PDB file of C-alpha atoms (C1' of nucleotides) in Angstrom:
ATOM      1  CA  MET B  58      86.806  86.208   9.733  1.00 88.00           C
ATOM      2  CA  GLU B  59      84.367  86.084   6.857  1.00 93.00           C
ATOM      3  CA  ALA B  60      80.670  85.541   7.408  1.00 97.00           C
ATOM      4  CA  SER B  61      80.609  82.585   5.046  1.00 97.00           C
ATOM      5  CA  ASP B  62      83.185  80.767   7.183  1.00 97.00           C
ATOM      6  CA  ILE B  63      80.939  81.120  10.185  1.00 98.00           C
ATOM      7  CA  TYR B  64      77.920  79.961   8.227  1.00 98.00           C
ATOM      8  CA  LYS B  65      79.715  76.983   6.754  1.00 98.00           C
ATOM      9  CA  CYS B  66      80.746  76.083  10.264  1.00 98.00           C
ATOM     10  CA  ILE B  67      77.344  76.314  11.921  1.00 98.00           C
ATOM     11  CA  ALA B  68      75.565  74.767   8.963  1.00 98.00           C
ATOM     12  CA  ASP B  69      76.697  71.532  10.588  1.00 98.00           C
ATOM     13  CA  THR B  70      74.363  70.782  13.462  1.00 97.00           C
ATOM     14  CA  GLN B  71      77.037  69.084  15.511  1.00 98.00           C
ATOM     15  CA  ARG B  72      79.354  72.043  15.280  1.00 98.00           C
ATOM     16  CA  LEU B  73      76.526  74.395  16.156  1.00 98.00           C
ATOM     17  CA  ARG B  74      75.722  72.291  19.216  1.00 98.00           C
ATOM     18  CA  ILE B  75      79.357  72.315  20.301  1.00 98.00           C
ATOM     19  CA  LEU B  76      79.578  76.087  20.004  1.00 98.00           C
ATOM     20  CA  ASN B  77      76.331  76.493  21.884  1.00 98.00           C
ATOM     21  CA  LEU B  78      77.643  74.338  24.723  1.00 98.00           C
ATOM     22  CA  LEU B  79      80.994  76.067  24.898  1.00 97.00           C
ATOM     23  CA  GLU B  80      79.369  79.441  25.007  1.00 97.00           C
ATOM     24  CA  ALA B  81      78.015  78.336  28.381  1.00 96.00           C
ATOM     25  CA  GLY B  82      81.476  77.384  29.612  1.00 95.00           C
ATOM     26  CA  PRO B  83      84.561  75.278  28.855  1.00 95.00           C
ATOM     27  CA  LEU B  84      84.323  71.526  28.344  1.00 96.00           C
ATOM     28  CA  CYS B  85      86.798  68.778  27.649  1.00 94.00           C
ATOM     29  CA  VAL B  86      86.579  66.513  24.645  1.00 96.00           C
ATOM     30  CA  CYS B  87      85.182  63.495  26.475  1.00 94.00           C
ATOM     31  CA  HIS B  88      82.330  65.491  27.980  1.00 94.00           C
ATOM     32  CA  LEU B  89      81.438  66.973  24.630  1.00 97.00           C
ATOM     33  CA  GLN B  90      81.530  63.478  23.219  1.00 96.00           C
ATOM     34  CA  GLU B  91      79.134  62.290  25.879  1.00 95.00           C
ATOM     35  CA  LEU B  92      76.757  65.222  25.461  1.00 97.00           C
ATOM     36  CA  LEU B  93      76.542  64.856  21.707  1.00 97.00           C
ATOM     37  CA  ASP B  94      76.905  61.092  21.605  1.00 96.00           C
ATOM     38  CA  VAL B  95      79.466  60.946  18.834  1.00 96.00           C
ATOM     39  CA  THR B  96      82.694  59.042  18.331  1.00 96.00           C
ATOM     40  CA  GLN B  97      85.987  60.368  19.605  1.00 96.00           C
ATOM     41  CA  VAL B  98      87.414  60.768  16.135  1.00 97.00           C
ATOM     42  CA  LYS B  99      84.517  62.771  14.880  1.00 97.00           C
ATOM     43  CA  MET B 100      84.473  65.076  17.869  1.00 98.00           C
ATOM     44  CA  SER B 101      88.185  65.617  17.639  1.00 98.00           C
ATOM     45  CA  LYS B 102      87.918  66.519  13.979  1.00 98.00           C
ATOM     46  CA  GLN B 103      85.066  68.940  14.492  1.00 98.00           C
ATOM     47  CA  LEU B 104      86.988  70.687  17.240  1.00 98.00           C
ATOM     48  CA  ALA B 105      90.079  70.872  15.053  1.00 98.00           C
ATOM     49  CA  ILE B 106      88.089  72.481  12.251  1.00 98.00           C
ATOM     50  CA  MET B 107      86.733  75.160  14.546  1.00 98.00           C
ATOM     51  CA  LYS B 108      90.066  75.778  16.230  1.00 97.00           C
ATOM     52  CA  GLN B 109      91.678  76.163  12.828  1.00 96.00           C
ATOM     53  CA  LEU B 110      88.972  78.645  11.929  1.00 96.00           C
ATOM     54  CA  GLY B 111      89.779  80.675  15.009  1.00 96.00           C
ATOM     55  CA  LEU B 112      86.499  80.075  16.797  1.00 98.00           C
ATOM     56  CA  LEU B 113      87.875  77.832  19.542  1.00 98.00           C
ATOM     57  CA  ALA B 114      90.848  77.813  21.855  1.00 97.00           C
ATOM     58  CA  SER B 115      92.107  74.836  23.839  1.00 97.00           C
ATOM     59  CA  HIS B 116      94.510  74.112  26.635  1.00 95.00           C
ATOM     60  CA  ARG B 117      95.738  70.919  28.154  1.00 95.00           C
ATOM     61  CA  GLU B 118      95.063  69.837  31.717  1.00 93.00           C
ATOM     62  CA  GLY B 119      96.756  66.556  32.314  1.00 92.00           C
ATOM     63  CA  THR B 120      95.423  64.179  29.723  1.00 93.00           C
ATOM     64  CA  TRP B 121      92.381  66.324  29.085  1.00 94.00           C
ATOM     65  CA  MET B 122      92.083  68.939  26.427  1.00 96.00           C
ATOM     66  CA  VAL B 123      89.741  71.685  27.507  1.00 96.00           C
ATOM     67  CA  TYR B 124      88.044  73.700  24.789  1.00 97.00           C
ATOM     68  CA  THR B 125      86.639  77.185  25.096  1.00 97.00           C
ATOM     69  CA  LEU B 126      85.268  79.790  22.739  1.00 97.00           C
ATOM     70  CA  GLU B 127      88.017  82.065  21.497  1.00 97.00           C
ATOM     71  CA  GLU B 128      87.833  85.547  23.017  1.00 94.00           C
ATOM     72  CA  PRO B 129      86.567  87.916  21.865  1.00 96.00           C
ATOM     73  CA  THR B 130      83.904  85.660  20.457  1.00 96.00           C
ATOM     74  CA  ASP B 131      82.812  86.437  16.941  1.00 96.00           C
ATOM     75  CA  GLY B 132      79.789  88.718  16.997  1.00 97.00           C
ATOM     76  CA  LEU B 133      77.985  86.994  14.173  1.00 97.00           C
ATOM     77  CA  LEU B 134      78.260  83.691  15.994  1.00 98.00           C
ATOM     78  CA  LEU B 135      76.926  85.136  19.235  1.00 98.00           C
ATOM     79  CA  SER B 136      74.113  86.851  17.428  1.00 98.00           C
ATOM     80  CA  ASN B 137      73.040  83.528  15.941  1.00 98.00           C
ATOM     81  CA  LEU B 138      73.343  81.571  19.168  1.00 98.00           C
ATOM     82  CA  ASN B 139      71.190  84.142  20.895  1.00 97.00           C
ATOM     83  CA  TYR B 140      68.621  84.014  18.161  1.00 98.00           C
ATOM     84  CA  LEU B 141      68.433  80.225  18.047  1.00 97.00           C
ATOM     85  CA  ARG B 142      68.114  79.793  21.773  1.00 94.00           C
ATOM     86  CA  GLU B 143      64.845  81.662  21.666  1.00 93.00           C
ATOM     87  CA  ALA B 144      63.556  80.310  18.375  1.00 94.00           C
ATOM     88  CA  GLU B 145      61.328  77.370  17.547  1.00 91.00           C
ATOM     89  CA  CYS B 146      62.766  74.649  15.365  1.00 91.00           C
ATOM     90  CA  ALA B 147      64.035  71.126  15.863  1.00 92.00           C
ATOM     91  CA  GLU B 148      67.609  72.291  16.064  1.00 94.00           C
ATOM     92  CA  CYS B 149      66.745  75.148  18.382  1.00 96.00           C
ATOM     93  CA  ASN B 150      65.059  72.777  20.801  1.00 96.00           C
ATOM     94  CA  GLN B 151      68.114  70.581  20.680  1.00 97.00           C
ATOM     95  CA  LEU B 152      70.305  73.496  21.680  1.00 97.00           C
ATOM     96  CA  GLN B 153      68.104  74.140  24.665  1.00 96.00           C
ATOM     97  CA  ARG B 154      68.151  70.491  25.700  1.00 97.00           C
ATOM     98  CA  ASP B 155      71.908  70.415  25.334  1.00 97.00           C
ATOM     99  CA  LEU B 156      72.262  73.214  27.847  1.00 97.00           C
ATOM    100  CA  LEU B 157      70.069  71.346  30.301  1.00 97.00           C
ATOM    101  CA  ASN B 158      72.119  68.198  29.799  1.00 97.00           C
ATOM    102  CA  ARG B 159      75.273  70.143  30.355  1.00 96.00           C
ATOM    103  CA  GLY B 160      73.911  71.216  33.707  1.00 94.00           C
ATOM    104  CA  LYS B 161      73.062  67.653  34.632  1.00 94.00           C
ATOM    105  CA  LEU B 162      76.458  66.416  33.536  1.00 93.00           C
ATOM    106  CA  ILE B 163      78.200  68.919  35.739  1.00 91.00           C
ATOM    107  CA  LEU B 164      75.988  68.086  38.680  1.00 89.00           C
ATOM    108  CA  ARG B 165      76.775  64.409  38.232  1.00 89.00           C
ATOM    109  CA  ILE B 166      80.490  65.052  38.079  1.00 85.00           C
ATOM    110  CA  THR B 167      80.235  67.093  41.239  1.00 78.00           C
ATOM    111  CA  GLY B 168      77.983  64.659  42.974  1.00 75.00           C
ATOM    112  CA  ASN B 169      80.022  61.507  42.635  1.00 71.00           C
ATOM    113  CA  GLY B 170      83.401  63.147  42.831  1.00 64.00           C
ATOM    114  CA  GLU B 171      84.299  62.252  39.249  1.00 69.00           C
ATOM    115  CA  ASP B 172      87.533  63.756  38.132  1.00 67.00           C
ATOM    116  CA  CYS B 173      87.231  66.642  35.723  1.00 68.00           C
ATOM    117  CA  PRO B 174      89.362  69.452  34.376  1.00 70.00           C
ATOM    118  CA  GLU B 175      89.455  72.543  36.546  1.00 62.00           C
ATOM    119  CA  GLY B 176      87.879  75.064  34.231  1.00 59.00           C
ATOM    120  CA  VAL B 177      84.909  72.882  33.457  1.00 63.00           C
ATOM    121  CA  CYS B 178      83.458  72.759  36.891  1.00 57.00           C
ATOM    122  CA  GLN B 179      84.672  76.159  37.960  1.00 54.00           C
ATOM    123  CA  SER B 180      82.271  77.541  35.436  1.00 51.00           C
ATOM    124  CA  ALA B 181      79.500  75.829  37.408  1.00 43.00           C
ATOM    125  CA  ASN B 182      81.141  76.279  40.800  1.00 37.00           C
ATOM    126  CA  CYS B 183      81.394  72.569  41.304  1.00 37.00           C
ATOM    127  CA  CYS B 184      85.018  71.380  41.473  1.00 37.00           C
TER     128      CYS B 184
ATOM    129  CA  MET D   4      62.644  75.276   7.957  1.00 88.00           C
ATOM    130  CA  GLU D   5      65.696  74.149   9.865  1.00 93.00           C
ATOM    131  CA  ALA D   6      68.424  76.573  10.811  1.00 97.00           C
ATOM    132  CA  SER D   7      71.076  74.454   9.125  1.00 97.00           C
ATOM    133  CA  ASP D   8      69.253  74.780   5.793  1.00 97.00           C
ATOM    134  CA  ILE D   9      69.421  78.544   6.071  1.00 98.00           C
ATOM    135  CA  TYR D  10      73.069  78.455   7.027  1.00 98.00           C
ATOM    136  CA  LYS D  11      73.994  76.077   4.231  1.00 98.00           C
ATOM    137  CA  CYS D  12      72.223  78.438   1.883  1.00 98.00           C
ATOM    138  CA  ILE D  13      73.856  81.668   3.006  1.00 98.00           C
ATOM    139  CA  ALA D  14      77.259  80.041   3.426  1.00 98.00           C
ATOM    140  CA  ASP D  15      77.461  80.629  -0.311  1.00 98.00           C
ATOM    141  CA  THR D  16      78.332  84.263  -0.880  1.00 97.00           C
ATOM    142  CA  GLN D  17      76.419  84.485  -4.139  1.00 98.00           C
ATOM    143  CA  ARG D  18      73.243  83.206  -2.567  1.00 98.00           C
ATOM    144  CA  LEU D  19      73.673  85.567   0.350  1.00 98.00           C
ATOM    145  CA  ARG D  20      74.070  88.477  -2.067  1.00 98.00           C
ATOM    146  CA  ILE D  21      70.960  87.453  -3.964  1.00 98.00           C
ATOM    147  CA  LEU D  22      68.898  87.260  -0.787  1.00 98.00           C
ATOM    148  CA  ASN D  23      70.235  90.614   0.337  1.00 98.00           C
ATOM    149  CA  LEU D  24      69.221  92.200  -2.959  1.00 98.00           C
ATOM    150  CA  LEU D  25      65.780  90.640  -3.000  1.00 97.00           C
ATOM    151  CA  GLU D  26      65.111  91.775   0.512  1.00 97.00           C
ATOM    152  CA  ALA D  27      65.247  95.289  -0.929  1.00 96.00           C
ATOM    153  CA  GLY D  28      62.696  94.422  -3.633  1.00 95.00           C
ATOM    154  CA  PRO D  29      61.929  92.030  -6.484  1.00 95.00           C
ATOM    155  CA  LEU D  30      64.333  91.539  -9.377  1.00 96.00           C
ATOM    156  CA  CYS D  31      64.314  89.493 -12.533  1.00 94.00           C
ATOM    157  CA  VAL D  32      66.978  86.958 -13.384  1.00 96.00           C
ATOM    158  CA  CYS D  33      68.829  89.089 -15.894  1.00 94.00           C
ATOM    159  CA  HIS D  34      69.180  91.997 -13.482  1.00 94.00           C
ATOM    160  CA  LEU D  35      70.464  89.727 -10.759  1.00 96.00           C
ATOM    161  CA  GLN D  36      72.879  88.315 -13.290  1.00 96.00           C
ATOM    162  CA  GLU D  37      74.113  91.773 -14.114  1.00 95.00           C
ATOM    163  CA  LEU D  38      74.442  92.846 -10.483  1.00 96.00           C
ATOM    164  CA  LEU D  39      76.416  89.771  -9.475  1.00 97.00           C
ATOM    165  CA  ASP D  40      78.218  89.302 -12.765  1.00 96.00           C
ATOM    166  CA  VAL D  41      77.612  85.583 -13.100  1.00 96.00           C
ATOM    167  CA  THR D  42      76.513  83.347 -15.956  1.00 96.00           C
ATOM    168  CA  GLN D  43      72.872  82.715 -16.679  1.00 96.00           C
ATOM    169  CA  VAL D  44      73.109  79.032 -15.836  1.00 97.00           C
ATOM    170  CA  LYS D  45      74.672  79.630 -12.477  1.00 97.00           C
ATOM    171  CA  MET D  46      72.173  82.282 -11.499  1.00 98.00           C
ATOM    172  CA  SER D  47      69.281  80.135 -12.574  1.00 97.00           C
ATOM    173  CA  LYS D  48      70.564  77.232 -10.520  1.00 98.00           C
ATOM    174  CA  GLN D  49      71.122  79.313  -7.411  1.00 98.00           C
ATOM    175  CA  LEU D  50      67.613  80.689  -7.663  1.00 98.00           C
ATOM    176  CA  ALA D  51      66.201  77.199  -8.130  1.00 98.00           C
ATOM    177  CA  ILE D  52      67.986  75.986  -4.997  1.00 98.00           C
ATOM    178  CA  MET D  53      66.549  78.779  -2.905  1.00 98.00           C
ATOM    179  CA  LYS D  54      63.080  78.448  -4.348  1.00 97.00           C
ATOM    180  CA  GLN D  55      63.152  74.745  -3.629  1.00 96.00           C
ATOM    181  CA  LEU D  56      64.165  75.553  -0.075  1.00 96.00           C
ATOM    182  CA  GLY D  57      61.162  77.827   0.272  1.00 96.00           C
ATOM    183  CA  LEU D  58      63.119  81.063   0.611  1.00 97.00           C
ATOM    184  CA  LEU D  59      62.136  82.525  -2.758  1.00 98.00           C
ATOM    185  CA  ALA D  60      59.009  82.886  -4.826  1.00 97.00           C
ATOM    186  CA  SER D  61      58.834  83.735  -8.512  1.00 97.00           C
ATOM    187  CA  HIS D  62      56.290  84.775 -11.067  1.00 95.00           C
ATOM    188  CA  ARG D  63      56.466  85.251 -14.778  1.00 94.00           C
ATOM    189  CA  GLU D  64      56.023  88.580 -16.550  1.00 92.00           C
ATOM    190  CA  GLY D  65      56.295  88.034 -20.250  1.00 91.00           C
ATOM    191  CA  THR D  66      59.659  86.435 -20.859  1.00 92.00           C
ATOM    192  CA  TRP D  67      60.967  87.624 -17.505  1.00 93.00           C
ATOM    193  CA  MET D  68      60.904  85.650 -14.314  1.00 96.00           C
ATOM    194  CA  VAL D  69      60.680  87.956 -11.335  1.00 96.00           C
ATOM    195  CA  TYR D  70      61.997  86.667  -8.026  1.00 97.00           C
ATOM    196  CA  THR D  71      60.988  87.851  -4.572  1.00 97.00           C
ATOM    197  CA  LEU D  72      61.593  86.717  -1.035  1.00 97.00           C
ATOM    198  CA  GLU D  73      58.906  84.312   0.116  1.00 97.00           C
ATOM    199  CA  GLU D  74      56.530  85.874   2.632  1.00 94.00           C
ATOM    200  CA  PRO D  75      56.662  85.691   5.548  1.00 96.00           C
ATOM    201  CA  THR D  76      60.420  85.827   5.259  1.00 96.00           C
ATOM    202  CA  ASP D  77      62.293  83.488   7.538  1.00 96.00           C
ATOM    203  CA  GLY D  78      63.250  85.289  10.735  1.00 97.00           C
ATOM    204  CA  LEU D  79      66.702  83.783  10.983  1.00 97.00           C
ATOM    205  CA  LEU D  80      67.490  84.990   7.498  1.00 98.00           C
ATOM    206  CA  LEU D  81      66.291  88.506   8.233  1.00 98.00           C
ATOM    207  CA  SER D  82      68.192  88.603  11.470  1.00 98.00           C
ATOM    208  CA  ASN D  83      71.389  87.729   9.615  1.00 98.00           C
ATOM    209  CA  LEU D  84      70.841  90.198   6.801  1.00 98.00           C
ATOM    210  CA  ASN D  85      70.280  92.949   9.313  1.00 97.00           C
ATOM    211  CA  TYR D  86      73.393  92.019  11.197  1.00 98.00           C
ATOM    212  CA  LEU D  87      75.606  91.820   8.123  1.00 97.00           C
ATOM    213  CA  ARG D  88      74.476  95.113   6.687  1.00 94.00           C
ATOM    214  CA  GLU D  89      75.878  96.891   9.713  1.00 93.00           C
ATOM    215  CA  ALA D  90      78.955  94.720  10.197  1.00 94.00           C
ATOM    216  CA  GLU D  91      82.518  95.059   8.962  1.00 90.00           C
ATOM    217  CA  CYS D  92      83.863  92.307   6.754  1.00 91.00           C
ATOM    218  CA  ALA D  93      84.629  91.875   3.081  1.00 92.00           C
ATOM    219  CA  GLU D  94      81.311  90.167   2.459  1.00 94.00           C
ATOM    220  CA  CYS D  95      79.418  92.734   4.479  1.00 96.00           C
ATOM    221  CA  ASN D  96      80.877  95.558   2.429  1.00 96.00           C
ATOM    222  CA  GLN D  97      79.876  93.705  -0.699  1.00 97.00           C
ATOM    223  CA  LEU D  98      76.290  93.520   0.495  1.00 97.00           C
ATOM    224  CA  GLN D  99      76.279  97.257   1.015  1.00 96.00           C
ATOM    225  CA  ARG D 100      77.757  97.913  -2.402  1.00 97.00           C
ATOM    226  CA  ASP D 101      75.222  95.596  -3.975  1.00 97.00           C
ATOM    227  CA  LEU D 102      72.399  97.651  -2.584  1.00 97.00           C
ATOM    228  CA  LEU D 103      73.936 100.802  -4.007  1.00 97.00           C
ATOM    229  CA  ASN D 104      74.357  99.131  -7.384  1.00 97.00           C
ATOM    230  CA  ARG D 105      70.773  98.003  -7.266  1.00 96.00           C
ATOM    231  CA  GLY D 106      69.781 101.638  -6.869  1.00 94.00           C
ATOM    232  CA  LYS D 107      71.914 102.681  -9.815  1.00 94.00           C
ATOM    233  CA  LEU D 108      70.571  99.883 -11.966  1.00 93.00           C
ATOM    234  CA  ILE D 109      67.017 100.935 -11.309  1.00 90.00           C
ATOM    235  CA  LEU D 110      67.821 104.565 -12.017  1.00 89.00           C
ATOM    236  CA  ARG D 111      69.423 103.571 -15.308  1.00 89.00           C
ATOM    237  CA  ILE D 112      66.437 101.504 -16.325  1.00 85.00           C
ATOM    238  CA  THR D 113      64.184 104.409 -15.505  1.00 79.00           C
ATOM    239  CA  GLY D 114      66.395 106.960 -17.159  1.00 75.00           C
ATOM    240  CA  ASN D 115      66.730 105.414 -20.574  1.00 70.00           C
ATOM    241  CA  GLY D 116      63.305 103.868 -20.675  1.00 64.00           C
ATOM    242  CA  GLU D 117      64.653 100.315 -20.702  1.00 70.00           C
ATOM    243  CA  ASP D 118      61.969  97.731 -20.455  1.00 67.00           C
ATOM    244  CA  CYS D 119      61.691  95.992 -17.111  1.00 68.00           C
ATOM    245  CA  PRO D 120      59.210  93.856 -15.221  1.00 70.00           C
ATOM    246  CA  GLU D 121      56.561  95.799 -13.381  1.00 63.00           C
ATOM    247  CA  GLY D 122      57.325  94.808  -9.827  1.00 60.00           C
ATOM    248  CA  VAL D 123      60.992  95.619 -10.144  1.00 64.00           C
ATOM    249  CA  CYS D 124      60.646  99.311 -10.714  1.00 57.00           C
ATOM    250  CA  GLN D 125      57.475  99.716  -8.744  1.00 54.00           C
ATOM    251  CA  SER D 126      59.581  98.946  -5.725  1.00 51.00           C
ATOM    252  CA  ALA D 127      61.657 101.993  -6.569  1.00 43.00           C
ATOM    253  CA  ASN D 128      58.771 104.059  -8.010  1.00 37.00           C
ATOM    254  CA  CYS D 129      60.371 104.180 -11.392  1.00 37.00           C
ATOM    255  CA  CYS D 130      58.328 102.351 -14.017  1.00 37.00           C
TER     256      CYS D 130
ATOM    257  C1'  DA H 112     110.321  51.401  31.181  1.00 65.74           C
ATOM    258  C1'  DC H 113     105.238  49.875  30.909  1.00 65.74           C
ATOM    259  C1'  DA H 114     100.427  50.171  30.771  1.00 65.74           C
ATOM    260  C1'  DG H 115      96.300  52.971  30.562  1.00 65.74           C
ATOM    261  C1'  DT H 116      93.468  56.959  29.364  1.00 65.74           C
ATOM    262  C1'  DA H 117      92.521  60.948  26.482  1.00 65.74           C
ATOM    263  C1'  DT H 118      93.140  63.049  22.268  1.00 65.74           C
ATOM    264  C1'  DA H 119      94.931  63.875  17.479  1.00 65.74           C
ATOM    265  C1'  DT H 120      96.301  62.683  12.800  1.00 65.74           C
ATOM    266  C1'  DA H 121      96.735  60.118   8.371  1.00 65.74           C
ATOM    267  C1'  DC H 122      94.805  57.632   4.958  1.00 65.74           C
ATOM    268  C1'  DT H 123      91.013  55.910   2.274  1.00 65.74           C
ATOM    269  C1'  DA H 124      86.346  55.402   0.623  1.00 65.74           C
ATOM    270  C1'  DA H 125      81.814  57.473   0.080  1.00 65.74           C
ATOM    271  C1'  DA H 126      78.757  61.222  -0.493  1.00 65.74           C
ATOM    272  C1'  DA H 127      77.453  65.836  -1.404  1.00 65.74           C
ATOM    273  C1'  DT H 128      78.292  70.254  -3.971  1.00 65.74           C
ATOM    274  C1'  DA H 129      79.680  72.982  -7.542  1.00 65.74           C
ATOM    275  C1'  DA H 130      80.872  74.149 -12.572  1.00 65.74           C
ATOM    276  C1'  DG H 131      80.175  73.992 -17.564  1.00 65.74           C
ATOM    277  C1'  DA H 132      78.453  72.744 -22.010  1.00 65.74           C
ATOM    278  C1'  DA H 133      74.668  71.577 -24.401  1.00 65.74           C
ATOM    279  C1'  DT H 134      69.922  71.567 -24.865  1.00 65.74           C
ATOM    280  C1'  DA H 135      65.073  72.503 -23.803  1.00 65.74           C
ATOM    281  C1'  DT H 136      61.077  75.471 -22.790  1.00 65.74           C
ATOM    282  C1'  DA H 137      58.142  79.567 -22.743  1.00 65.74           C
ATOM    283  C1'  DG H 138      56.667  83.711 -24.299  1.00 65.74           C
ATOM    284  C1'  DG H 139      56.946  87.594 -27.686  1.00 65.74           C
ATOM    285  C1'  DT H 140      57.100  89.390 -32.334  1.00 65.74           C
ATOM    286  C1'  DA H 141      57.609  89.631 -37.381  1.00 65.74           C
TER     287       DA H 141
ATOM    288  C1'  DT E 237      55.295  79.583 -38.907  1.00 65.74           C
ATOM    289  C1'  DA E 238      59.827  80.980 -37.769  1.00 65.74           C
ATOM    290  C1'  DC E 239      62.884  83.595 -35.026  1.00 65.74           C
ATOM    291  C1'  DC E 240      64.417  86.047 -30.786  1.00 65.74           C
ATOM    292  C1'  DT E 241      65.024  86.742 -25.870  1.00 65.74           C
ATOM    293  C1'  DA E 242      64.900  85.066 -21.240  1.00 65.74           C
ATOM    294  C1'  DT E 243      65.119  81.275 -18.374  1.00 65.74           C
ATOM    295  C1'  DA E 244      65.373  76.289 -16.876  1.00 65.74           C
ATOM    296  C1'  DT E 245      67.031  71.606 -17.040  1.00 65.74           C
ATOM    297  C1'  DT E 246      70.071  67.721 -18.081  1.00 65.74           C
ATOM    298  C1'  DC E 247      74.265  65.424 -18.146  1.00 65.74           C
ATOM    299  C1'  DT E 248      79.069  65.066 -17.212  1.00 65.74           C
ATOM    300  C1'  DT E 249      83.141  66.107 -14.708  1.00 65.74           C
ATOM    301  C1'  DA E 250      85.741  68.237 -10.965  1.00 65.74           C
ATOM    302  C1'  DT E 251      86.015  69.663  -6.222  1.00 65.74           C
ATOM    303  C1'  DT E 252      84.873  69.623  -1.478  1.00 65.74           C
ATOM    304  C1'  DT E 253      83.080  67.522   2.551  1.00 65.74           C
ATOM    305  C1'  DT E 254      82.174  63.715   5.358  1.00 65.74           C
ATOM    306  C1'  DA E 255      82.929  59.064   7.686  1.00 65.74           C
ATOM    307  C1'  DG E 256      85.645  55.258   9.306  1.00 65.74           C
ATOM    308  C1'  DT E 257      89.598  52.540  10.380  1.00 65.74           C
ATOM    309  C1'  DA E 258      93.915  52.418  11.892  1.00 65.74           C
ATOM    310  C1'  DT E 259      97.588  54.540  14.065  1.00 65.74           C
ATOM    311  C1'  DA E 260     100.146  58.039  16.593  1.00 65.74           C
ATOM    312  C1'  DT E 261     101.024  61.225  20.470  1.00 65.74           C
ATOM    313  C1'  DA E 262     100.865  63.091  25.173  1.00 65.74           C
ATOM    314  C1'  DC E 263     100.348  62.641  29.740  1.00 65.74           C
ATOM    315  C1'  DT E 264      99.621  59.831  34.235  1.00 65.74           C
ATOM    316  C1'  DG E 265     100.456  56.381  37.478  1.00 65.74           C
ATOM    317  C1'  DT E 266     102.912  52.024  38.547  1.00 65.74           C
TER     318       DT E 266
END
DNA sequence: ACAGTATATACTAAAATAAGAATATAGGTA
DNA sequence: TACCTATATTCTTATTTTAGTATATACTGT
């Protein structure tokens, strides 16, 4: 994978946020949608772009599609996620907030017995 | 400066190569042109984009315009340059070759007494 | 088979980016 | 002043990327 493909990908804030979230664990499309507050179509397209690029993998669980980072995860991507999580900028703060919101989302799902794909809550020991 | 601005910038291989070269020392437009083998117009536009973004600074020396990285250089940019210089990919190899060619260019300028802007060869102790 | 939920795709319109030719500016020198 | 070199800008066209609407598919439960 070429560096410029990675950069083109993460130059889009939404895609960067998605990758940041998935690095913390798998999520299905509807949860990503909720966390980023975007339409279904847009989320689906962004995920397709990144899957096509080889950054994401997905598997079906019932009607859900669960997305994960492709393994082994591209080193350049990881290096940037690590950098940004520590850095100070509007987007960096957003990434940090997203991770907090992910935690809350998973707690909520656990708490009220909402249905969710297996992998998602396994990663937080909740389902 | 937002991360996505940096990424959008370095998603273009030419701009990435320019930044990589300038990180090693100042260069004037015509030398950059020669090293990357692009037209004058294109080089000038790329430089203008990056100056506008706040990544580059320039000063005039006679008819030459000498470009340098803006100080302090953006940390995200540096982090990526460092990563890519050690990594293995077509673009990464190009960055390494560019640095070698920069060395040769400066030697040539020195060797045959070609005129060049002060800063350029100072950075290689040649003028 | 039918309805409902989650997700993906196709098609179209709008917006942003890049590429090239021509032209302009700025400084140096005869 | 006139010419030369280096560089920047403008304008036009082509290409790529994004956004939205509508529609399709895949699975689940009745």
